[in-house]
mmCIF file of C-alpha atoms and ligand atoms in Angstrom:
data_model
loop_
_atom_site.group_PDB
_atom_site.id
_atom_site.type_symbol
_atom_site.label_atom_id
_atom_site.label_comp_id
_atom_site.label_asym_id
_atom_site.label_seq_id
_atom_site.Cartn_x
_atom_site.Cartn_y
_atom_site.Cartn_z
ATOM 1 C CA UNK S 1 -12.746 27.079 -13.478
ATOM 2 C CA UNK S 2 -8.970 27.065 -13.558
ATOM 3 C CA UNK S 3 -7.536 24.729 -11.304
ATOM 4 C CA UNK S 4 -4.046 24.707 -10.054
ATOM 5 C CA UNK S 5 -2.065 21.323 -10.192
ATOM 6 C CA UNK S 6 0.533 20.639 -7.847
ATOM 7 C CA UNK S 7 2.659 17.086 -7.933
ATOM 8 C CA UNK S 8 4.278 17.010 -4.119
ATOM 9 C CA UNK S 9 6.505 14.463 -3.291
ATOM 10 C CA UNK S 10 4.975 12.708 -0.444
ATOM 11 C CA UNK S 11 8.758 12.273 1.336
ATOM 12 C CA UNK S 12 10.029 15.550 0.432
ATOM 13 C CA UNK S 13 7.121 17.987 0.835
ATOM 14 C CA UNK S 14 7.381 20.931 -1.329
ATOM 15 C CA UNK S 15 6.322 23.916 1.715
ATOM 16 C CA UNK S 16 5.751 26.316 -0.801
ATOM 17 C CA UNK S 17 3.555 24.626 -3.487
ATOM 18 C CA UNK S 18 1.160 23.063 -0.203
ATOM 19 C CA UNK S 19 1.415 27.355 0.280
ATOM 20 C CA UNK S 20 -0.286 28.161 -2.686
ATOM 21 C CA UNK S 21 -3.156 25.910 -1.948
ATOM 22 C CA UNK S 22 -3.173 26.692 1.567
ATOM 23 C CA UNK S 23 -4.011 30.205 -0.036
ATOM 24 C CA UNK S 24 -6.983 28.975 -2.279
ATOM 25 C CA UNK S 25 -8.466 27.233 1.190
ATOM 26 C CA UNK S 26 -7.804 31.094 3.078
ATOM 27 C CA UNK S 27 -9.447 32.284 0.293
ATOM 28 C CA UNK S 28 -12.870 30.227 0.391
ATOM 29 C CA UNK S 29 -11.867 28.432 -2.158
ATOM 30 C CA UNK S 30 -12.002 24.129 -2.753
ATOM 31 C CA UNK S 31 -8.626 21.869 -2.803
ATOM 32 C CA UNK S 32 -8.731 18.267 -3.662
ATOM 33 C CA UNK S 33 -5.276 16.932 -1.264
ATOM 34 C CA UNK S 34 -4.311 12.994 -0.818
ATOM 35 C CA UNK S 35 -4.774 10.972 2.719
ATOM 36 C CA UNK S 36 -4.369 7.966 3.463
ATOM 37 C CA UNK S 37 -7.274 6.984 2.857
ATOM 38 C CA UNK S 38 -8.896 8.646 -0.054
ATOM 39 C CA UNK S 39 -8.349 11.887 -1.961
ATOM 40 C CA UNK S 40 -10.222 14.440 -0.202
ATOM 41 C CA UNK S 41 -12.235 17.385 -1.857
ATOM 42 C CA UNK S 42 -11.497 20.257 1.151
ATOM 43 C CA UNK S 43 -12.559 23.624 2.230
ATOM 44 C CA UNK S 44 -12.447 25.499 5.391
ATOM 45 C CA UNK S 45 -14.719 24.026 7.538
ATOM 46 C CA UNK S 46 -15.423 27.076 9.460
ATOM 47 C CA UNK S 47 -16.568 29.287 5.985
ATOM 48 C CA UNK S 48 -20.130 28.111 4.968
ATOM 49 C CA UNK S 49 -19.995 29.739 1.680
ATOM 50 C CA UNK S 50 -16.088 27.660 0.972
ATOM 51 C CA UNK S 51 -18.261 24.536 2.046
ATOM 52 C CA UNK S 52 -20.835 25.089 -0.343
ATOM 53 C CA UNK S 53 -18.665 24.825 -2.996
ATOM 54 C CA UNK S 54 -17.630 21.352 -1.720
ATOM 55 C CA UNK S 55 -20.984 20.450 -2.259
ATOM 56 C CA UNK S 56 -21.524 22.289 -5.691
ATOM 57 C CA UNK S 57 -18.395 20.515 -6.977
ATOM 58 C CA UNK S 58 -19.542 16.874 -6.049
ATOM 59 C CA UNK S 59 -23.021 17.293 -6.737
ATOM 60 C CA UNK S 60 -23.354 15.922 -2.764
ATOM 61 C CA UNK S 61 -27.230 16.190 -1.469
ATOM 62 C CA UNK S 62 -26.890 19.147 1.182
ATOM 63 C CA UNK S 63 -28.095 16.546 3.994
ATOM 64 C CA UNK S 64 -24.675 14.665 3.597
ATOM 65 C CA UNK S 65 -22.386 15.940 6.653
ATOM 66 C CA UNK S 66 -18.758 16.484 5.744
ATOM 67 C CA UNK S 67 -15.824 14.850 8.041
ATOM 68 C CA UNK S 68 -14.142 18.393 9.303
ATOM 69 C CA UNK S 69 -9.943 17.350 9.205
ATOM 70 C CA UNK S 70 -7.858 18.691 11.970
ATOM 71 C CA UNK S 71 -4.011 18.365 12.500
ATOM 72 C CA UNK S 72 -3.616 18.575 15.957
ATOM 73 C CA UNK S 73 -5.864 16.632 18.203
ATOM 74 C CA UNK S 74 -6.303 19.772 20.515
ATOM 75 C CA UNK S 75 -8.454 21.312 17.777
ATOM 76 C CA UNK S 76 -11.265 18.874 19.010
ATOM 77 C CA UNK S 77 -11.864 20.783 21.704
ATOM 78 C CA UNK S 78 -12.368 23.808 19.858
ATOM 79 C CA UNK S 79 -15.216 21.900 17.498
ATOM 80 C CA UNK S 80 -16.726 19.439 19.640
ATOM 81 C CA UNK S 81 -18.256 19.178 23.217
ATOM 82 C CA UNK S 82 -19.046 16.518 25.439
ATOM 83 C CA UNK S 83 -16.113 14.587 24.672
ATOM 84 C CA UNK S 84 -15.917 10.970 26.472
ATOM 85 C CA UNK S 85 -13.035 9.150 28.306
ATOM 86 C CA UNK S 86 -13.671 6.777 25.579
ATOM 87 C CA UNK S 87 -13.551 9.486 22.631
ATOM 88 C CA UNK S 88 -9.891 10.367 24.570
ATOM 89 C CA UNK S 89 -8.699 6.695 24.450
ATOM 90 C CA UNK S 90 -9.757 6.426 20.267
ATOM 91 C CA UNK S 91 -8.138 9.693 19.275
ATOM 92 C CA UNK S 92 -4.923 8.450 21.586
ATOM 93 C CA UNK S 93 -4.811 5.608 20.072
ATOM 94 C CA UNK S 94 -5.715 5.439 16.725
ATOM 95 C CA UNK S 95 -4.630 9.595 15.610
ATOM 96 C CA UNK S 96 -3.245 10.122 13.338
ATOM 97 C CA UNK S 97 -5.164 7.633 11.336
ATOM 98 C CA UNK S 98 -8.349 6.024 9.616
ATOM 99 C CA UNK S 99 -11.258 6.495 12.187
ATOM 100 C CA UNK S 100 -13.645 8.946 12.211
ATOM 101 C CA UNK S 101 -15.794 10.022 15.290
ATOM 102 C CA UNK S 102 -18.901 11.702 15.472
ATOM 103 C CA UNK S 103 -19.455 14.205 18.839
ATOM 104 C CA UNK S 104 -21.992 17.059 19.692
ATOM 105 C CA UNK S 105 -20.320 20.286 17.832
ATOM 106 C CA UNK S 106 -19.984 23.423 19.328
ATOM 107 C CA UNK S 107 -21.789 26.411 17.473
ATOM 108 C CA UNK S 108 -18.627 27.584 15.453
ATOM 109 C CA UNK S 109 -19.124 24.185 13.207
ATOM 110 C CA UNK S 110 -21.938 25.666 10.875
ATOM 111 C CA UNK S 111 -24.499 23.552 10.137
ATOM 112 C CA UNK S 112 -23.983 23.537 6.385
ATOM 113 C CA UNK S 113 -20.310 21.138 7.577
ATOM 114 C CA UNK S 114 -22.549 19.223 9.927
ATOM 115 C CA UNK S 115 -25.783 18.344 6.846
ATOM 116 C CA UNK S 116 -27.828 20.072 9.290
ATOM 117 C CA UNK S 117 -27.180 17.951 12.312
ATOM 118 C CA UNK S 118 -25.941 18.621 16.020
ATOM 119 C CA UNK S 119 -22.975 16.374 16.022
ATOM 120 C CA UNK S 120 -19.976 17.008 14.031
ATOM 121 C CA UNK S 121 -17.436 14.337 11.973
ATOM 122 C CA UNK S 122 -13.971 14.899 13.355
ATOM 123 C CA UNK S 123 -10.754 13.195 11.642
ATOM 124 C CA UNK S 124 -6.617 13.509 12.148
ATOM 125 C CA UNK S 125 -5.203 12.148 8.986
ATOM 126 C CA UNK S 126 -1.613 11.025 9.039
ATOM 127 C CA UNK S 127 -0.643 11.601 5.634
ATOM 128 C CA UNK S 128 2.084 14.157 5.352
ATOM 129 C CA UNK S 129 0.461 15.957 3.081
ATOM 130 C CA UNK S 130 -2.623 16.276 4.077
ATOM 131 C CA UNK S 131 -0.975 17.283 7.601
ATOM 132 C CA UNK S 132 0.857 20.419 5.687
ATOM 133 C CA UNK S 133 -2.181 21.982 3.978
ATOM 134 C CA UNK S 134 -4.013 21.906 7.230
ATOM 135 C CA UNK S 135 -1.502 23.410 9.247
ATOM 136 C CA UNK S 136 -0.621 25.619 6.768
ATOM 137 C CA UNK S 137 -4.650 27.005 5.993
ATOM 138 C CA UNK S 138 -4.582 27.557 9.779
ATOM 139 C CA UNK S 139 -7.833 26.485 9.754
ATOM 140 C CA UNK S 140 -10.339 23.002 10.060
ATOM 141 C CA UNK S 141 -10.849 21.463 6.750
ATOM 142 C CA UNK S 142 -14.100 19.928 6.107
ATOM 143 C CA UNK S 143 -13.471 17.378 3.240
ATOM 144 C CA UNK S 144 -15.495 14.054 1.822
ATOM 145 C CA UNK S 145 -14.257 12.077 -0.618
ATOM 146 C CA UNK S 146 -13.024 13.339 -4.322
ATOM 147 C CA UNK S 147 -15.264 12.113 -6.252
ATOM 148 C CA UNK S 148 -18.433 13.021 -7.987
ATOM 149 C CA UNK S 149 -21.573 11.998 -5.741
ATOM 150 C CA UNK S 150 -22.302 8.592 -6.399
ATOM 151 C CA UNK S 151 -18.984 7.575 -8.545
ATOM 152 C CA UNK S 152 -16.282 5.525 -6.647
ATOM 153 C CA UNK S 153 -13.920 7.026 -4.050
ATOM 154 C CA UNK S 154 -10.448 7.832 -5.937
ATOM 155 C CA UNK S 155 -7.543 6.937 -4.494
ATOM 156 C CA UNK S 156 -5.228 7.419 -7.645
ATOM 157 C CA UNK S 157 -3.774 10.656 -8.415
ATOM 158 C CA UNK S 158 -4.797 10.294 -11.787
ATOM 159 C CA UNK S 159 -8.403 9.033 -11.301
ATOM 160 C CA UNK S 160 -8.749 12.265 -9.212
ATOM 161 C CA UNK S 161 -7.366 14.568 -12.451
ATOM 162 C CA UNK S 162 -9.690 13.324 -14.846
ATOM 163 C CA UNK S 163 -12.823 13.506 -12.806
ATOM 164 C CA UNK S 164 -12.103 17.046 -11.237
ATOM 165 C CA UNK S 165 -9.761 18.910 -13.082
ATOM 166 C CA UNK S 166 -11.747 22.538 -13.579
ATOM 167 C CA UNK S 167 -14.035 21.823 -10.411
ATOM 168 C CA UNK S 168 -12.066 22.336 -7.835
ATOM 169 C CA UNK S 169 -9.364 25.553 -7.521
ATOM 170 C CA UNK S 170 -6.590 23.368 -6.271
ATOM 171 C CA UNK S 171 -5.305 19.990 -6.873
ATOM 172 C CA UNK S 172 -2.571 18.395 -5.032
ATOM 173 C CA UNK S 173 -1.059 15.284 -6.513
ATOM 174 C CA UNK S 174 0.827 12.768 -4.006
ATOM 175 C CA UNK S 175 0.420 9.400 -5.013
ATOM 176 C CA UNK S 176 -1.292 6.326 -3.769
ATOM 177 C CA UNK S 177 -3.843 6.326 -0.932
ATOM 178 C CA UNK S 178 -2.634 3.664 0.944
ATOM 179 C CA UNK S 179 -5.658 2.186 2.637
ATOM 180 C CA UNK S 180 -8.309 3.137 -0.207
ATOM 181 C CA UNK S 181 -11.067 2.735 1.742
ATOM 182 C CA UNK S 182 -12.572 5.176 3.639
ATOM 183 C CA UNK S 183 -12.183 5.909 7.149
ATOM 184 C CA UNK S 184 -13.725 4.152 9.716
ATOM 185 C CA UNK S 185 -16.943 6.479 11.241
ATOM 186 C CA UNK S 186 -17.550 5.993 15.114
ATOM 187 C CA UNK S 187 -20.457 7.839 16.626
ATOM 188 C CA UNK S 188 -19.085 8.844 20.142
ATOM 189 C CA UNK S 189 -22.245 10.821 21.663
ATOM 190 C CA UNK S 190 -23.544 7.140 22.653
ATOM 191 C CA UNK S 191 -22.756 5.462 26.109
ATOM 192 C CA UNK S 192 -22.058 2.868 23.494
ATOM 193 C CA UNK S 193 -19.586 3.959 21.136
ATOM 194 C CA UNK S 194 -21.604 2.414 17.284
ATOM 195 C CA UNK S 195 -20.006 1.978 13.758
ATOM 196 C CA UNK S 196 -21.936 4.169 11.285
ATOM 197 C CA UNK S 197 -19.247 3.053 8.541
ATOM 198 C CA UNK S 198 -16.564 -0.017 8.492
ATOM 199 C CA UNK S 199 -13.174 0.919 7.703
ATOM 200 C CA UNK S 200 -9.811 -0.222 8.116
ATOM 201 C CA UNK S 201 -9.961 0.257 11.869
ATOM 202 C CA UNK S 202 -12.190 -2.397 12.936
ATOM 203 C CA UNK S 203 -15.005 -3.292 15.747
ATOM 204 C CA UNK S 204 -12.731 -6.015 16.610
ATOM 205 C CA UNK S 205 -9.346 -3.257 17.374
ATOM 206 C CA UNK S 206 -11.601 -1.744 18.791
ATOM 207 C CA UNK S 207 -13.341 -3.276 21.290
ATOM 208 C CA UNK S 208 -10.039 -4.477 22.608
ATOM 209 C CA UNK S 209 -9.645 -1.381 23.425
ATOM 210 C CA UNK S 210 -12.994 0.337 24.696
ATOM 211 C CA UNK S 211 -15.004 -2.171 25.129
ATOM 212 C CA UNK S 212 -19.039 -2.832 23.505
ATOM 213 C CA UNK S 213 -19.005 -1.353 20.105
ATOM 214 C CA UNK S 214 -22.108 -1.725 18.372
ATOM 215 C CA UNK S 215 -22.883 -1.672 14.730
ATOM 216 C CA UNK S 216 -25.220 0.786 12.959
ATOM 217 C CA UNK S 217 -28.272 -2.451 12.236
ATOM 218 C CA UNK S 218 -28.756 -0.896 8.973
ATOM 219 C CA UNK S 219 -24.918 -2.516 8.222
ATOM 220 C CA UNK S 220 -25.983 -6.113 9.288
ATOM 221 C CA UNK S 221 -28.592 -6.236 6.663
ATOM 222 C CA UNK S 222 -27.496 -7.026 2.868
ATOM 223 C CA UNK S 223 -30.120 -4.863 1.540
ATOM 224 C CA UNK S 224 -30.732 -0.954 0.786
ATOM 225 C CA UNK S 225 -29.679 0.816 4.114
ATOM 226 C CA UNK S 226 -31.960 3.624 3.755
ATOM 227 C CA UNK S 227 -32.681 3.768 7.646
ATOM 228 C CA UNK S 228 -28.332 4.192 8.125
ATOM 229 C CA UNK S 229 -27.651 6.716 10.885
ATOM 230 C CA UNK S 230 -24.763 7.695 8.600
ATOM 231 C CA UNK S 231 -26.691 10.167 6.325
ATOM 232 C CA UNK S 232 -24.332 9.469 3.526
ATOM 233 C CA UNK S 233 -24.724 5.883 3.782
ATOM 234 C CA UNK S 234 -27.855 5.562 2.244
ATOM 235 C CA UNK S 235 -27.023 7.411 -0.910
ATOM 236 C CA UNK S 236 -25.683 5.403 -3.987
ATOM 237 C CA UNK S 237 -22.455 5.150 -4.202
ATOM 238 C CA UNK S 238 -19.319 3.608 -5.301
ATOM 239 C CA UNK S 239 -20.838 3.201 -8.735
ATOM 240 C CA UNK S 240 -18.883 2.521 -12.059
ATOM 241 C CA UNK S 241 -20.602 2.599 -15.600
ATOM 242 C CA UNK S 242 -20.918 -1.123 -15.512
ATOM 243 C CA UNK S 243 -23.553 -2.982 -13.581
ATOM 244 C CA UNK S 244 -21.477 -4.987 -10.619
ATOM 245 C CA UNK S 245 -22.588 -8.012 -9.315
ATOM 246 C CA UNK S 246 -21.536 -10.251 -6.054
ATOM 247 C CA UNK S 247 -21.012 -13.711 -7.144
ATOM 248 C CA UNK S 248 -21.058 -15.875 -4.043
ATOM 249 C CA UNK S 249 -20.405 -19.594 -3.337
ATOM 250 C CA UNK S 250 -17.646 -21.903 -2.507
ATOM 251 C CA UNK S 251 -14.689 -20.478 -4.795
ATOM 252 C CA UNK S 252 -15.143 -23.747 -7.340
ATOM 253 C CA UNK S 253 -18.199 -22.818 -8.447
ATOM 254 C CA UNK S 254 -17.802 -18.987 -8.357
ATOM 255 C CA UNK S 255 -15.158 -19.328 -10.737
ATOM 256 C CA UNK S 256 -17.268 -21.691 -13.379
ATOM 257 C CA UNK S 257 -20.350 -19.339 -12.308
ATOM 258 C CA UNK S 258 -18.708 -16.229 -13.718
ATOM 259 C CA UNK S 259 -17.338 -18.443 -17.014
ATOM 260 C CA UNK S 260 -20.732 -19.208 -17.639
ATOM 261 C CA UNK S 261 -22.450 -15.792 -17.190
ATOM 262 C CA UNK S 262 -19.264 -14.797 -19.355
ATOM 263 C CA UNK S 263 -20.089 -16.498 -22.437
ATOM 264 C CA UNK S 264 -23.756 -15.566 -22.210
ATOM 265 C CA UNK S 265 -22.597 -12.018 -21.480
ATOM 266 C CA UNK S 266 -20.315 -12.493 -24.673
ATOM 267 C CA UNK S 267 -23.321 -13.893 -27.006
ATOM 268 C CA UNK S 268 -25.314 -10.566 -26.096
ATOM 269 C CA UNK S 269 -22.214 -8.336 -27.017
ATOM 270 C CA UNK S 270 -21.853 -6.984 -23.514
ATOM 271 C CA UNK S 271 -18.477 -6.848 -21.973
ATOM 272 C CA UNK S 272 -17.441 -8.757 -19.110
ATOM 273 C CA UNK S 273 -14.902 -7.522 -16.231
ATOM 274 C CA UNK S 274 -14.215 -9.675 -13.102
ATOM 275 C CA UNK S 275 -12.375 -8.725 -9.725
ATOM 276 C CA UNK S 276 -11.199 -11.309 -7.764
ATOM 277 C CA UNK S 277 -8.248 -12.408 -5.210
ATOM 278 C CA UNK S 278 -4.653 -12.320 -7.356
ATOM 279 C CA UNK S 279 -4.531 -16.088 -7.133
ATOM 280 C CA UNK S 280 -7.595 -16.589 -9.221
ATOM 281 C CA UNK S 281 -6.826 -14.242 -12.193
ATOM 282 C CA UNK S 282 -5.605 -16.804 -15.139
ATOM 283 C CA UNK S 283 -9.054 -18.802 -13.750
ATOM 284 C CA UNK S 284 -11.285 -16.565 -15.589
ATOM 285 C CA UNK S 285 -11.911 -15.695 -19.336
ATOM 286 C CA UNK S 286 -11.716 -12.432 -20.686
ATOM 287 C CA UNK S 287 -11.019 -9.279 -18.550
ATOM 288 C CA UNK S 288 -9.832 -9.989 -14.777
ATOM 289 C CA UNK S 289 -8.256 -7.450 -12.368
ATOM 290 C CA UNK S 290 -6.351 -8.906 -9.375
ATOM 291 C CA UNK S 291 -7.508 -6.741 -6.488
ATOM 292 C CA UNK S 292 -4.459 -8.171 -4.017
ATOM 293 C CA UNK S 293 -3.441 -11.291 -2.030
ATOM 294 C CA UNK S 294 -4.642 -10.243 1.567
ATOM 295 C CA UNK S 295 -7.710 -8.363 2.677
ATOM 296 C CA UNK S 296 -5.709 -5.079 3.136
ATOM 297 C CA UNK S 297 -4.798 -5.095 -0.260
ATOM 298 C CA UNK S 298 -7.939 -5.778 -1.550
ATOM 299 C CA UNK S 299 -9.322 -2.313 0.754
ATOM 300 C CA UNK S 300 -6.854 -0.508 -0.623
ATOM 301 C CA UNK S 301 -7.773 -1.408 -4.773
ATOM 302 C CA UNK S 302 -11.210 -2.118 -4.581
ATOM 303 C CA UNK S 303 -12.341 1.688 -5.853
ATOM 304 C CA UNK S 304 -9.197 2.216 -8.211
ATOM 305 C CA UNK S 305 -10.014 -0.940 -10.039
ATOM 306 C CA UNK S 306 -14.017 -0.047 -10.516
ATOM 307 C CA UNK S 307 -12.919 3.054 -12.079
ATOM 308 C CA UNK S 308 -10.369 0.884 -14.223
ATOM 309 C CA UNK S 309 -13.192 -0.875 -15.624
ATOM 310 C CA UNK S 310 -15.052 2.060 -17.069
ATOM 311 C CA UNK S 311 -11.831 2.999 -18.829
ATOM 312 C CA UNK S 312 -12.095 -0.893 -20.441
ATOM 313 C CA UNK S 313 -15.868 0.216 -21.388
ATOM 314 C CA UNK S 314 -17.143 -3.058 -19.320
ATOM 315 C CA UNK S 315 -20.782 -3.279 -18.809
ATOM 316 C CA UNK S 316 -20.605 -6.315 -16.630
ATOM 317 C CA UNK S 317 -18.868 -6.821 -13.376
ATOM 318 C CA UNK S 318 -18.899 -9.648 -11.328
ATOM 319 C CA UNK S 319 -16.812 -9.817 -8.126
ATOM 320 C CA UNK S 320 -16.047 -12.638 -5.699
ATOM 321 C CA UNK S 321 -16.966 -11.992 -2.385
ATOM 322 C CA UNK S 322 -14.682 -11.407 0.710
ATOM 323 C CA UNK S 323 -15.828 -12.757 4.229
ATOM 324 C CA UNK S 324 -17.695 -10.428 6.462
ATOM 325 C CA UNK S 325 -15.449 -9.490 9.483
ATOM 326 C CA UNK S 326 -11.996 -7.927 10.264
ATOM 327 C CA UNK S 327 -10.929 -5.294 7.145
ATOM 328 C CA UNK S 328 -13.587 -7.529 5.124
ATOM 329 C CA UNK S 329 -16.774 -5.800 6.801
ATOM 330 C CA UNK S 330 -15.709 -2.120 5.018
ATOM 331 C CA UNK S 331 -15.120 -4.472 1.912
ATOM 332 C CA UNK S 332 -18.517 -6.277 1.324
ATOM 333 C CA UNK S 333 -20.240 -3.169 3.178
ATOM 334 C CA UNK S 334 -18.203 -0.589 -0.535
ATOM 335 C CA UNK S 335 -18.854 -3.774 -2.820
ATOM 336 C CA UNK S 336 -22.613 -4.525 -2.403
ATOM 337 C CA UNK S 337 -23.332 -0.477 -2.347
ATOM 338 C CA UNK S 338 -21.135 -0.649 -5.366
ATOM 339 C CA UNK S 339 -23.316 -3.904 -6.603
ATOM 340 C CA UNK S 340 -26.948 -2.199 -5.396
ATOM 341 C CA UNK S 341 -26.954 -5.056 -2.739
ATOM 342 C CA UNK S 342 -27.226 -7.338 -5.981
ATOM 343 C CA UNK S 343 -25.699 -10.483 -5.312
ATOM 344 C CA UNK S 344 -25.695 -14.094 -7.078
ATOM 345 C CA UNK S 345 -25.531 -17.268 -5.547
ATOM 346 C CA UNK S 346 -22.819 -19.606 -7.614
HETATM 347 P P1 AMP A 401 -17.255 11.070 2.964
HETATM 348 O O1 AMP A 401 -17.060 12.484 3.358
HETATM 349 O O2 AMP A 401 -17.650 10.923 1.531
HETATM 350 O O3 AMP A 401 -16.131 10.206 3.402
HETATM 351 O O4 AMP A 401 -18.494 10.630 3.841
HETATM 352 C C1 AMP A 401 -18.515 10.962 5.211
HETATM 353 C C2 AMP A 401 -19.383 9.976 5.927
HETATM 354 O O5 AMP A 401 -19.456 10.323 7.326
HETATM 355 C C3 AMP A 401 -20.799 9.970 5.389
HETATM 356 O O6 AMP A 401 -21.312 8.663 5.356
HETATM 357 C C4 AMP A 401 -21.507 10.835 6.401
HETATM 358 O O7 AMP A 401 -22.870 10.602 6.439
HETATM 359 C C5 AMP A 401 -20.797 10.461 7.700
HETATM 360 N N1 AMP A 401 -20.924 11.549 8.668
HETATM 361 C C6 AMP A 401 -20.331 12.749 8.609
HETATM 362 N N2 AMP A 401 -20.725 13.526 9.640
HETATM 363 C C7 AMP A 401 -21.596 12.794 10.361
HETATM 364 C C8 AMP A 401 -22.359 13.050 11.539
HETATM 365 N N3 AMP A 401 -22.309 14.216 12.170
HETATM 366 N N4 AMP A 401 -23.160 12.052 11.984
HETATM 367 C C9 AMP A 401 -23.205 10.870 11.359
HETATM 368 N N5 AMP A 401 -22.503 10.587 10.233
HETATM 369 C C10 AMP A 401 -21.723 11.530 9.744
HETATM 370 MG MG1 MG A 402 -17.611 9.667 -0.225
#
């Protein structure tokens, strides 16, 4: 398939060339558009056969529900029912922006947006761009991540060229993805609002603000989460070429840990790649990418920098590990999917 590229200027938005691929989403057809997040792979939300090709051009089971993008938090009401003082306070709050929230969807969401279930995904992103080809489509747009099923998020306009140029009919270019992770995903349908998916907005922002949050158990557990309530969630995913590893341990012996494993790695021929916090880089032989020096920068390079690694052919990858609260919940909860939950004690 021919696929039209657009580069757009995220501070001086080009209204006609978001036109054109406002046209291709009228049309039933697929456009991959930045947020703030991740790139997003989109389609009218409303057109089951435009959806299907979202799912035809990842290769995403059909049971995966699709986050529907709005850009005007009215629109809820047209999607969703039931909708909770609570709901009202999150989309107040935090829209435009990184959280997600699950409600009971009205019969206009088809199922085939929904994976089949009663609730519906509902997001206002607060990139620009993304903003534009909404309003300009006139219509909901239903969009997971970029990325082939299974492969890391992108969150680099070029990472999103090379894996889905001729898959999609548009492309829109506009830079970084500022947070790189994926959005937050609150189910709302619960007295008790509960986390199906940690993301930048966290239980802790939250909570301040609502009240209880719970956590979906399956995200507790550092093992396979094939019971998440979050269909997608128990899918693999975030997977490079390599085979990642968590390397944990006081930072000491992390960092003579992965030296170790390094030159064994080295005697067998297989090439070694580490991630790790920017201060630790000139610790480690061979190949090390600096993934930031806060937690917030680490979110927003952890996928760009597994996909850097399959362009430097690594088979191995060992990462240090970030603690388990704040920002650093959606961390560890991307990095031991990406890992396979396999983690080694230093
Ligand atoms: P992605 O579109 O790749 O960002 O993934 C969207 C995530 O939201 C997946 O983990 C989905 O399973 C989850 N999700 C979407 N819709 C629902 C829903 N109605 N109920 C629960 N989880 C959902
Ligand atoms: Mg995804």
């Amino acid at each position: 398939m021919k696929t039209i590229i657009s580069n757009i200027d995220i501070n001086d938005i080009d209204l006609n060339e978001i036109k054109k691929h406002a046209k291709l989403i009228k049309e039933g057809n697929t456009v991959i558009f930045p947020t703030e997040t991740v790139y997003g792979l989109g389609a009218n939300a409303l057109n089951e056969n435009a959806v299907k090709k979202i799912y035809e051009a990842k290769g995403r089971p059909s049971d995966n529900p699709l986050i529907v993008h709005i850009c005007d938090k009215e629109e809820v009401y047209n999607l969703a029912e039931d909708i909770s003082e609570k709901a009202k306070i999150v989309m107040d709050n935090f829209w435009p922006g990184p959280i997600t929230i699950v409600l009971n969807k009205k019969d206009i969401v088809p199922k085939t947006t929904s994976g089949g279930l009663e609730t519906v995904a509902i997001r206002m992103p607060s990139n620009k761009i993304a903003q534009a080809i909404i309003r300009e489509s006139g219509v909901p747009i239903a969009a997971p991540s970029a990325n082939i099923s299974g492969r890391p998020s992108p969150t680099k306009g070029d990472h999103v060229k090379e894996e889905m140029d001729g898959r999609v009919g548009g492309i829109i270019l506009g830079g970084d993805c500022n947070f790189g992770l994926e959005s937050t995903v609150l189910d709302m349908t619960e007295e008790i609002p509960m986390i199906l998916r940690p993301g930048s907005i966290t239980k802790e922002e939250l909570e301040k603000l609502i009240g209880d949050i719970n956590l979906d158990p399956s995200l507790e557990k550092k093992e396979d989460n094939k019971k998440a309530k979050a269909p997608g969630m128990k899918y693999t995913h975030y997977s490079p070429n390599a085979d990642v590893y968590i390397v944990s341990g006081d930072e000491q012996s992390v960092i003579e840990k992965i030296n170790n494993m390094y030159k064994e790695n080295m005697n067998n021929n297989l090439k070694t790649g580490v991630m790790c916090i920017n201060k630790n880089i000139h610790k480690y032989e061979g190949l090390a990418i600096g993934l930031g020096n806060s937690l917030e920068e680490v979110g927003s390079n952890l996928f760009s920098a597994l996909i850097e690694m399959d362009k430097h052919n690594i088979d191995i990858i060992y990462s240090e590990e970030f603690p388990n609260s704040g920002v650093g919940r959606a961390i560890m909860n991307r990095l031991l999917k990406s890992a396979g939950y396999k983690v080694i004690k230093a």
